């Protein structure tokens, strides 16, 4: 059943999981985002320019540390549900396949020039109704919106690593983003088990809320280390012991950039 026929069958009301999702960039974040959206019932086309990434992604999603088989082992999902979710994801190097969707979630490297060019291209390639969401860690969403002729359908949807585990859905609303786009993305995030919080886009800063506040902490941690007050390892241990955080500030950086594959930091 296509997304349109599902909508029609439901008398115009969207059904959970009916939207077709395109994920652009299938690295640490994109592969996990594809997994989450497939588990939520969406057909997902996950595109990457690197054939090696495309070849490795299905194994990661099935058997990786935060993969679907782990959810089966913990009793959160049946084997049949896992197989159905895996079958809903198409990892591909065919960008046209990823463009013909209802919602794009962009997860290419954190380079503004790359993201602007991608949004410019996707605006031409995607159907008119398609929402373009960015998983940027902090670039102003309005910089991406103005590269398109669909600024009302451009929004930030910032996830945390690893996507299958973390509840973060920092929804960044640019001045041009419409109510409808914001509501759709919040609905999709909530249906996928996340906690959407809508924040205002800022042209004057990098990091939205999460990474601005986190950046302030890292700057102070670096000052502590530079002054010789404590080592990085000691800072991490103290913050874990004091605040019951799962990781200290330095462990957080290495975990996020490796997808937490090496074990808990
Ligand atoms: N890693 C994290 O903890 C984290 C958390 C939240 C948000 N983010 C953000 O998510 C985005 C992706 O980060 P990541 O850690 O997954 O990076 P990554 O390097 O693991 O993955 C990026 C992928 O994009 C692919 N790519 C590059 N150019 C492309 C293009 N033009 N089209 C399609 N694919 C392309 C690369 O081949 C790579 O596989 C960044 O904006 C990052 O800031 C990362």
mmCIF file of C-alpha atoms and ligand atoms in Angstrom:
data_model
loop_
_atom_site.group_PDB
_atom_site.id
_atom_site.type_symbol
_atom_site.label_atom_id
_atom_site.label_comp_id
_atom_site.label_asym_id
_atom_site.label_seq_id
_atom_site.Cartn_x
_atom_site.Cartn_y
_atom_site.Cartn_z
ATOM 1 C CA UNK A 1 0.000 0.000 0.000
ATOM 2 C CA UNK A 2 1.404 3.405 -0.904
ATOM 3 C CA UNK A 3 1.418 6.336 1.520
ATOM 4 C CA UNK A 4 -1.324 7.968 -0.564
ATOM 5 C CA UNK A 5 -3.592 4.918 -0.544
ATOM 6 C CA UNK A 6 -3.057 4.528 3.211
ATOM 7 C CA UNK A 7 -4.069 8.151 3.688
ATOM 8 C CA UNK A 8 -7.119 7.633 1.491
ATOM 9 C CA UNK A 9 -8.093 4.475 3.396
ATOM 10 C CA UNK A 10 -7.906 6.491 6.581
ATOM 11 C CA UNK A 11 -10.193 9.228 5.245
ATOM 12 C CA UNK A 12 -7.434 11.763 4.807
ATOM 13 C CA UNK A 13 -5.973 11.321 8.284
ATOM 14 C CA UNK A 14 -2.335 10.253 8.308
ATOM 15 C CA UNK A 15 -1.705 6.785 9.745
ATOM 16 C CA UNK A 16 1.349 6.174 11.933
ATOM 17 C CA UNK A 17 4.105 4.938 9.699
ATOM 18 C CA UNK A 18 2.432 5.806 6.406
ATOM 19 C CA UNK A 19 4.914 8.446 5.235
ATOM 20 C CA UNK A 20 7.790 7.275 3.088
ATOM 21 C CA UNK A 21 11.091 8.489 4.563
ATOM 22 C CA UNK A 22 14.322 9.281 2.719
ATOM 23 C CA UNK A 23 17.528 9.398 4.760
ATOM 24 C CA UNK A 24 20.461 11.156 3.097
ATOM 25 C CA UNK A 25 23.795 9.974 4.523
ATOM 26 C CA UNK A 26 23.829 6.507 6.142
ATOM 27 C CA UNK A 27 26.745 6.885 8.550
ATOM 28 C CA UNK A 28 26.630 6.845 12.354
ATOM 29 C CA UNK A 29 23.413 8.869 12.530
ATOM 30 C CA UNK A 30 21.694 8.105 9.237
ATOM 31 C CA UNK A 31 21.781 4.310 9.670
ATOM 32 C CA UNK A 32 20.331 4.612 13.178
ATOM 33 C CA UNK A 33 17.665 7.074 12.027
ATOM 34 C CA UNK A 34 16.693 4.692 9.221
ATOM 35 C CA UNK A 35 16.383 1.891 11.792
ATOM 36 C CA UNK A 36 14.147 3.946 14.107
ATOM 37 C CA UNK A 37 11.843 5.087 11.317
ATOM 38 C CA UNK A 38 11.544 1.549 9.893
ATOM 39 C CA UNK A 39 10.648 0.191 13.332
ATOM 40 C CA UNK A 40 7.985 2.920 13.509
ATOM 41 C CA UNK A 41 6.478 1.381 10.381
ATOM 42 C CA UNK A 42 7.764 3.676 7.637
ATOM 43 C CA UNK A 43 9.206 2.542 4.343
ATOM 44 C CA UNK A 44 12.720 4.026 4.353
ATOM 45 C CA UNK A 45 15.121 4.688 1.483
ATOM 46 C CA UNK A 46 18.561 5.411 2.930
ATOM 47 C CA UNK A 47 21.036 6.905 0.465
ATOM 48 C CA UNK A 48 24.798 7.361 0.799
ATOM 49 C CA UNK A 49 27.439 8.408 -1.716
ATOM 50 C CA UNK A 50 29.857 5.798 -0.343
ATOM 51 C CA UNK A 51 29.133 2.233 -1.600
ATOM 52 C CA UNK A 52 31.108 0.817 1.357
ATOM 53 C CA UNK A 53 28.778 2.569 3.801
ATOM 54 C CA UNK A 54 25.741 1.275 1.906
ATOM 55 C CA UNK A 55 27.142 -2.277 1.992
ATOM 56 C CA UNK A 56 27.885 -2.141 5.722
ATOM 57 C CA UNK A 57 24.704 -0.402 6.896
ATOM 58 C CA UNK A 58 22.261 -3.371 6.802
ATOM 59 C CA UNK A 59 24.597 -5.438 9.026
ATOM 60 C CA UNK A 60 24.923 -2.538 11.455
ATOM 61 C CA UNK A 61 21.176 -2.038 11.644
ATOM 62 C CA UNK A 62 20.508 -5.767 12.093
ATOM 63 C CA UNK A 63 23.402 -6.903 14.277
ATOM 64 C CA UNK A 64 25.185 -3.764 15.523
ATOM 65 C CA UNK A 65 25.444 -2.802 19.185
ATOM 66 C CA UNK A 66 22.122 -0.920 18.982
ATOM 67 C CA UNK A 67 20.704 -2.999 16.147
ATOM 68 C CA UNK A 68 17.307 -4.602 15.754
ATOM 69 C CA UNK A 69 18.449 -8.079 16.837
ATOM 70 C CA UNK A 70 19.375 -6.604 20.212
ATOM 71 C CA UNK A 71 15.778 -5.433 20.615
ATOM 72 C CA UNK A 72 14.638 -8.985 19.824
ATOM 73 C CA UNK A 73 17.073 -10.425 22.382
ATOM 74 C CA UNK A 74 15.712 -8.024 25.028
ATOM 75 C CA UNK A 75 12.139 -9.089 24.230
ATOM 76 C CA UNK A 76 11.144 -5.671 22.872
ATOM 77 C CA UNK A 77 10.300 -7.008 19.443
ATOM 78 C CA UNK A 78 9.441 -10.368 17.916
ATOM 79 C CA UNK A 79 11.621 -11.959 15.253
ATOM 80 C CA UNK A 80 8.807 -11.394 12.732
ATOM 81 C CA UNK A 81 8.597 -7.671 13.630
ATOM 82 C CA UNK A 82 12.361 -7.378 13.316
ATOM 83 C CA UNK A 83 12.339 -8.989 9.879
ATOM 84 C CA UNK A 84 9.498 -6.725 8.759
ATOM 85 C CA UNK A 85 11.345 -3.618 9.978
ATOM 86 C CA UNK A 86 14.577 -4.653 8.234
ATOM 87 C CA UNK A 87 12.648 -5.340 5.017
ATOM 88 C CA UNK A 88 11.263 -1.798 5.100
ATOM 89 C CA UNK A 89 14.763 -0.252 4.700
ATOM 90 C CA UNK A 90 16.356 0.066 1.292
ATOM 91 C CA UNK A 91 20.018 1.138 1.617
ATOM 92 C CA UNK A 92 21.093 2.484 -1.754
ATOM 93 C CA UNK A 93 23.509 4.593 -3.797
ATOM 94 C CA UNK A 94 20.567 5.626 -5.983
ATOM 95 C CA UNK A 95 19.775 9.182 -4.948
ATOM 96 C CA UNK A 96 16.668 9.417 -7.147
ATOM 97 C CA UNK A 97 15.100 6.592 -5.122
ATOM 98 C CA UNK A 98 15.728 8.512 -1.901
ATOM 99 C CA UNK A 99 14.330 11.764 -3.293
ATOM 100 C CA UNK A 100 10.881 10.384 -4.180
ATOM 101 C CA UNK A 101 9.580 10.390 -0.609
ATOM 102 C CA UNK A 102 7.325 12.346 1.763
ATOM 103 C CA UNK A 103 9.960 13.358 4.320
ATOM 104 C CA UNK A 104 13.729 13.625 3.904
ATOM 105 C CA UNK A 105 15.999 13.433 6.946
ATOM 106 C CA UNK A 106 19.436 14.731 5.997
ATOM 107 C CA UNK A 107 22.421 13.279 7.913
ATOM 108 C CA UNK A 108 25.500 14.159 5.826
ATOM 109 C CA UNK A 109 28.678 15.481 7.508
ATOM 110 C CA UNK A 110 28.450 18.720 9.477
ATOM 111 C CA UNK A 111 29.586 21.088 6.699
ATOM 112 C CA UNK A 112 27.331 24.002 5.905
ATOM 113 C CA UNK A 113 28.393 24.248 2.240
ATOM 114 C CA UNK A 114 27.601 20.554 1.732
ATOM 115 C CA UNK A 115 24.205 20.825 3.408
ATOM 116 C CA UNK A 116 23.238 24.003 1.486
ATOM 117 C CA UNK A 117 24.124 22.394 -1.852
ATOM 118 C CA UNK A 118 22.210 19.249 -0.884
ATOM 119 C CA UNK A 119 19.090 21.191 0.098
ATOM 120 C CA UNK A 120 19.305 23.173 -3.156
ATOM 121 C CA UNK A 121 19.481 19.913 -5.143
ATOM 122 C CA UNK A 122 16.811 18.082 -3.140
ATOM 123 C CA UNK A 123 14.445 21.005 -3.612
ATOM 124 C CA UNK A 124 14.627 20.346 -7.363
ATOM 125 C CA UNK A 125 14.559 16.530 -7.103
ATOM 126 C CA UNK A 126 11.832 15.907 -4.484
ATOM 127 C CA UNK A 127 8.064 16.073 -5.015
ATOM 128 C CA UNK A 128 6.509 19.406 -4.126
ATOM 129 C CA UNK A 129 4.975 18.210 -0.846
ATOM 130 C CA UNK A 130 8.204 16.700 0.523
ATOM 131 C CA UNK A 131 9.459 18.047 3.851
ATOM 132 C CA UNK A 132 13.229 18.525 4.070
ATOM 133 C CA UNK A 133 14.481 17.996 7.641
ATOM 134 C CA UNK A 134 18.096 18.380 8.717
ATOM 135 C CA UNK A 135 19.877 16.490 11.487
ATOM 136 C CA UNK A 136 22.532 19.190 11.636
ATOM 137 C CA UNK A 137 24.093 19.490 15.087
ATOM 138 C CA UNK A 138 23.689 23.217 15.056
ATOM 139 C CA UNK A 139 23.702 25.170 11.792
ATOM 140 C CA UNK A 140 20.881 27.696 11.421
ATOM 141 C CA UNK A 141 18.007 25.980 9.637
ATOM 142 C CA UNK A 142 17.163 29.219 7.856
ATOM 143 C CA UNK A 143 20.488 28.950 5.950
ATOM 144 C CA UNK A 144 19.165 25.697 4.458
ATOM 145 C CA UNK A 145 15.608 26.977 4.003
ATOM 146 C CA UNK A 146 16.668 29.956 1.882
ATOM 147 C CA UNK A 147 18.551 27.627 -0.472
ATOM 148 C CA UNK A 148 15.171 26.175 -1.478
ATOM 149 C CA UNK A 149 11.870 27.352 -2.933
ATOM 150 C CA UNK A 150 10.026 25.522 -0.150
ATOM 151 C CA UNK A 151 11.194 27.310 2.989
ATOM 152 C CA UNK A 152 7.885 26.505 4.715
ATOM 153 C CA UNK A 153 8.734 22.793 4.368
ATOM 154 C CA UNK A 154 12.279 22.989 5.771
ATOM 155 C CA UNK A 155 12.914 22.221 9.448
ATOM 156 C CA UNK A 156 15.604 21.016 11.848
ATOM 157 C CA UNK A 157 15.153 17.575 13.398
ATOM 158 C CA UNK A 158 18.175 17.060 15.623
ATOM 159 C CA UNK A 159 18.671 13.509 16.897
ATOM 160 C CA UNK A 160 21.170 12.244 19.484
ATOM 161 C CA UNK A 161 23.547 9.296 19.184
ATOM 162 C CA UNK A 162 22.719 6.445 19.164
ATOM 163 C CA UNK A 163 19.361 7.215 17.512
ATOM 164 C CA UNK A 164 17.697 3.912 18.506
ATOM 165 C CA UNK A 165 18.341 4.669 22.181
ATOM 166 C CA UNK A 166 18.210 8.420 22.697
ATOM 167 C CA UNK A 167 14.875 10.203 23.082
ATOM 168 C CA UNK A 168 16.070 13.551 21.743
ATOM 169 C CA UNK A 169 13.948 15.232 19.071
ATOM 170 C CA UNK A 170 15.140 18.843 19.063
ATOM 171 C CA UNK A 171 12.794 20.327 16.478
ATOM 172 C CA UNK A 172 14.222 23.567 15.126
ATOM 173 C CA UNK A 173 11.662 25.868 13.634
ATOM 174 C CA UNK A 174 13.010 28.516 11.246
ATOM 175 C CA UNK A 175 11.063 31.757 10.741
ATOM 176 C CA UNK A 176 9.635 30.396 7.474
ATOM 177 C CA UNK A 177 8.745 26.886 8.735
ATOM 178 C CA UNK A 178 4.983 26.318 8.598
ATOM 179 C CA UNK A 179 2.745 25.066 11.409
ATOM 180 C CA UNK A 180 1.862 22.064 9.253
ATOM 181 C CA UNK A 181 5.515 21.071 8.752
ATOM 182 C CA UNK A 182 6.248 21.472 12.464
ATOM 183 C CA UNK A 183 3.195 19.426 13.445
ATOM 184 C CA UNK A 184 4.038 16.657 10.968
ATOM 185 C CA UNK A 185 7.610 16.295 12.212
ATOM 186 C CA UNK A 186 6.547 16.384 15.876
ATOM 187 C CA UNK A 187 3.951 13.698 15.151
ATOM 188 C CA UNK A 188 6.507 11.495 13.366
ATOM 189 C CA UNK A 189 9.068 11.947 16.151
ATOM 190 C CA UNK A 190 6.550 11.129 18.898
ATOM 191 C CA UNK A 191 5.250 8.091 16.999
ATOM 192 C CA UNK A 192 8.862 6.887 16.732
ATOM 193 C CA UNK A 193 9.188 7.048 20.518
ATOM 194 C CA UNK A 194 11.026 10.368 20.792
ATOM 195 C CA UNK A 195 10.235 13.469 22.882
ATOM 196 C CA UNK A 196 9.790 16.364 20.439
ATOM 197 C CA UNK A 197 10.603 19.809 21.809
ATOM 198 C CA UNK A 198 10.165 22.702 19.375
ATOM 199 C CA UNK A 199 12.742 25.471 19.660
ATOM 200 C CA UNK A 200 13.323 28.688 17.760
ATOM 201 C CA UNK A 201 16.029 28.766 15.093
ATOM 202 C CA UNK A 202 18.793 31.325 15.648
ATOM 203 C CA UNK A 203 20.852 32.806 12.838
ATOM 204 C CA UNK A 204 23.448 34.034 15.336
ATOM 205 C CA UNK A 205 24.672 30.804 16.911
ATOM 206 C CA UNK A 206 25.689 27.207 16.260
ATOM 207 C CA UNK A 207 24.334 24.381 18.414
ATOM 208 C CA UNK A 208 20.598 24.972 18.980
ATOM 209 C CA UNK A 209 19.939 24.382 22.715
ATOM 210 C CA UNK A 210 21.625 21.032 23.328
ATOM 211 C CA UNK A 211 25.009 21.734 21.776
ATOM 212 C CA UNK A 212 25.191 25.355 22.967
ATOM 213 C CA UNK A 213 24.759 24.262 26.575
ATOM 214 C CA UNK A 214 27.015 21.243 26.054
ATOM 215 C CA UNK A 215 29.643 23.493 24.408
ATOM 216 C CA UNK A 216 29.681 25.746 27.471
ATOM 217 C CA UNK A 217 30.377 22.696 29.642
ATOM 218 C CA UNK A 218 33.191 21.466 27.373
ATOM 219 C CA UNK A 219 34.819 24.921 27.391
ATOM 220 C CA UNK A 220 34.874 24.879 31.202
ATOM 221 C CA UNK A 221 36.114 21.256 31.262
ATOM 222 C CA UNK A 222 38.952 22.278 28.908
ATOM 223 C CA UNK A 223 39.815 25.207 31.206
ATOM 224 C CA UNK A 224 39.940 22.833 34.196
ATOM 225 C CA UNK A 225 42.304 20.491 32.296
ATOM 226 C CA UNK A 226 44.462 23.376 30.953
ATOM 227 C CA UNK A 227 44.884 24.751 34.491
ATOM 228 C CA UNK A 228 46.136 21.336 35.634
ATOM 229 C CA UNK A 229 43.284 20.994 38.132
ATOM 230 C CA UNK A 230 42.356 17.515 36.871
ATOM 231 C CA UNK A 231 42.894 15.202 33.886
ATOM 232 C CA UNK A 232 40.233 14.515 31.253
ATOM 233 C CA UNK A 233 39.630 11.070 32.756
ATOM 234 C CA UNK A 234 39.210 12.576 36.211
ATOM 235 C CA UNK A 235 36.781 15.215 34.907
ATOM 236 C CA UNK A 236 34.709 12.459 33.266
ATOM 237 C CA UNK A 237 34.696 10.318 36.428
ATOM 238 C CA UNK A 238 33.731 13.242 38.675
ATOM 239 C CA UNK A 239 30.828 14.309 36.437
ATOM 240 C CA UNK A 240 29.503 10.742 36.213
ATOM 241 C CA UNK A 241 29.738 10.266 39.991
ATOM 242 C CA UNK A 242 28.289 13.667 40.827
ATOM 243 C CA UNK A 243 25.378 13.853 38.393
ATOM 244 C CA UNK A 244 24.741 10.188 37.481
ATOM 245 C CA UNK A 245 25.413 11.026 33.856
ATOM 246 C CA UNK A 246 26.029 7.937 31.713
ATOM 247 C CA UNK A 247 29.235 9.539 30.456
ATOM 248 C CA UNK A 248 31.470 12.515 31.218
ATOM 249 C CA UNK A 249 32.002 15.365 28.728
ATOM 250 C CA UNK A 250 35.047 13.829 27.032
ATOM 251 C CA UNK A 251 33.557 10.339 26.844
ATOM 252 C CA UNK A 252 30.500 11.929 25.253
ATOM 253 C CA UNK A 253 32.562 13.360 22.375
ATOM 254 C CA UNK A 254 34.334 10.096 21.570
ATOM 255 C CA UNK A 255 31.119 8.073 21.954
ATOM 256 C CA UNK A 256 29.143 10.329 19.668
ATOM 257 C CA UNK A 257 31.747 10.330 16.916
ATOM 258 C CA UNK A 258 32.159 6.522 16.933
ATOM 259 C CA UNK A 259 28.473 5.697 17.394
ATOM 260 C CA UNK A 260 29.269 4.261 20.873
ATOM 261 C CA UNK A 261 30.427 1.057 19.166
ATOM 262 C CA UNK A 262 33.462 0.527 21.364
ATOM 263 C CA UNK A 263 31.437 0.236 24.552
ATOM 264 C CA UNK A 264 30.188 2.626 27.170
ATOM 265 C CA UNK A 265 32.553 5.536 27.834
HETATM 266 N N1 LIG B 1 27.478 11.612 15.587
HETATM 267 C C1 LIG B 1 26.683 12.251 16.434
HETATM 268 O O1 LIG B 1 26.725 12.056 17.646
HETATM 269 C C2 LIG B 1 25.672 13.226 15.926
HETATM 270 C C3 LIG B 1 24.591 13.544 16.759
HETATM 271 C C4 LIG B 1 23.609 14.415 16.281
HETATM 272 C C5 LIG B 1 23.730 14.970 15.019
HETATM 273 N N2 LIG B 1 24.818 14.654 14.241
HETATM 274 C C6 LIG B 1 24.883 15.255 12.917
HETATM 275 O O2 LIG B 1 24.461 14.274 11.970
HETATM 276 C C7 LIG B 1 25.112 14.516 10.720
HETATM 277 C C8 LIG B 1 25.820 13.243 10.289
HETATM 278 O O3 LIG B 1 26.761 12.899 11.284
HETATM 279 P P1 LIG B 1 27.349 11.407 11.404
HETATM 280 O O4 LIG B 1 28.031 11.348 12.729
HETATM 281 O O5 LIG B 1 26.317 10.407 11.062
HETATM 282 O O6 LIG B 1 28.449 11.446 10.245
HETATM 283 P P2 LIG B 1 29.075 10.206 9.438
HETATM 284 O O7 LIG B 1 30.352 10.721 8.881
HETATM 285 O O8 LIG B 1 29.085 8.969 10.264
HETATM 286 O O9 LIG B 1 28.012 9.985 8.246
HETATM 287 C C9 LIG B 1 27.852 10.882 7.212
HETATM 288 C C10 LIG B 1 27.598 10.078 5.948
HETATM 289 O O10 LIG B 1 27.236 10.975 4.910
HETATM 290 C C11 LIG B 1 27.768 10.472 3.693
HETATM 291 N N3 LIG B 1 27.779 11.563 2.731
HETATM 292 C C12 LIG B 1 28.691 12.544 2.537
HETATM 293 N N4 LIG B 1 28.288 13.379 1.562
HETATM 294 C C13 LIG B 1 27.078 12.918 1.135
HETATM 295 C C14 LIG B 1 26.149 13.352 0.158
HETATM 296 N N5 LIG B 1 26.357 14.440 -0.591
HETATM 297 N N6 LIG B 1 25.018 12.627 -0.014
HETATM 298 C C15 LIG B 1 24.790 11.514 0.719
HETATM 299 N N7 LIG B 1 25.633 11.059 1.658
HETATM 300 C C16 LIG B 1 26.759 11.758 1.870
HETATM 301 C C17 LIG B 1 29.121 9.902 4.070
HETATM 302 O O11 LIG B 1 29.562 8.936 3.123
HETATM 303 C C18 LIG B 1 28.815 9.298 5.452
HETATM 304 O O12 LIG B 1 28.492 7.924 5.358
HETATM 305 C C19 LIG B 1 26.045 15.713 10.944
HETATM 306 O O13 LIG B 1 25.400 16.886 10.584
HETATM 307 C C20 LIG B 1 26.268 15.675 12.459
HETATM 308 O O14 LIG B 1 26.636 16.928 12.991
HETATM 309 C C21 LIG B 1 25.774 13.780 14.655
#
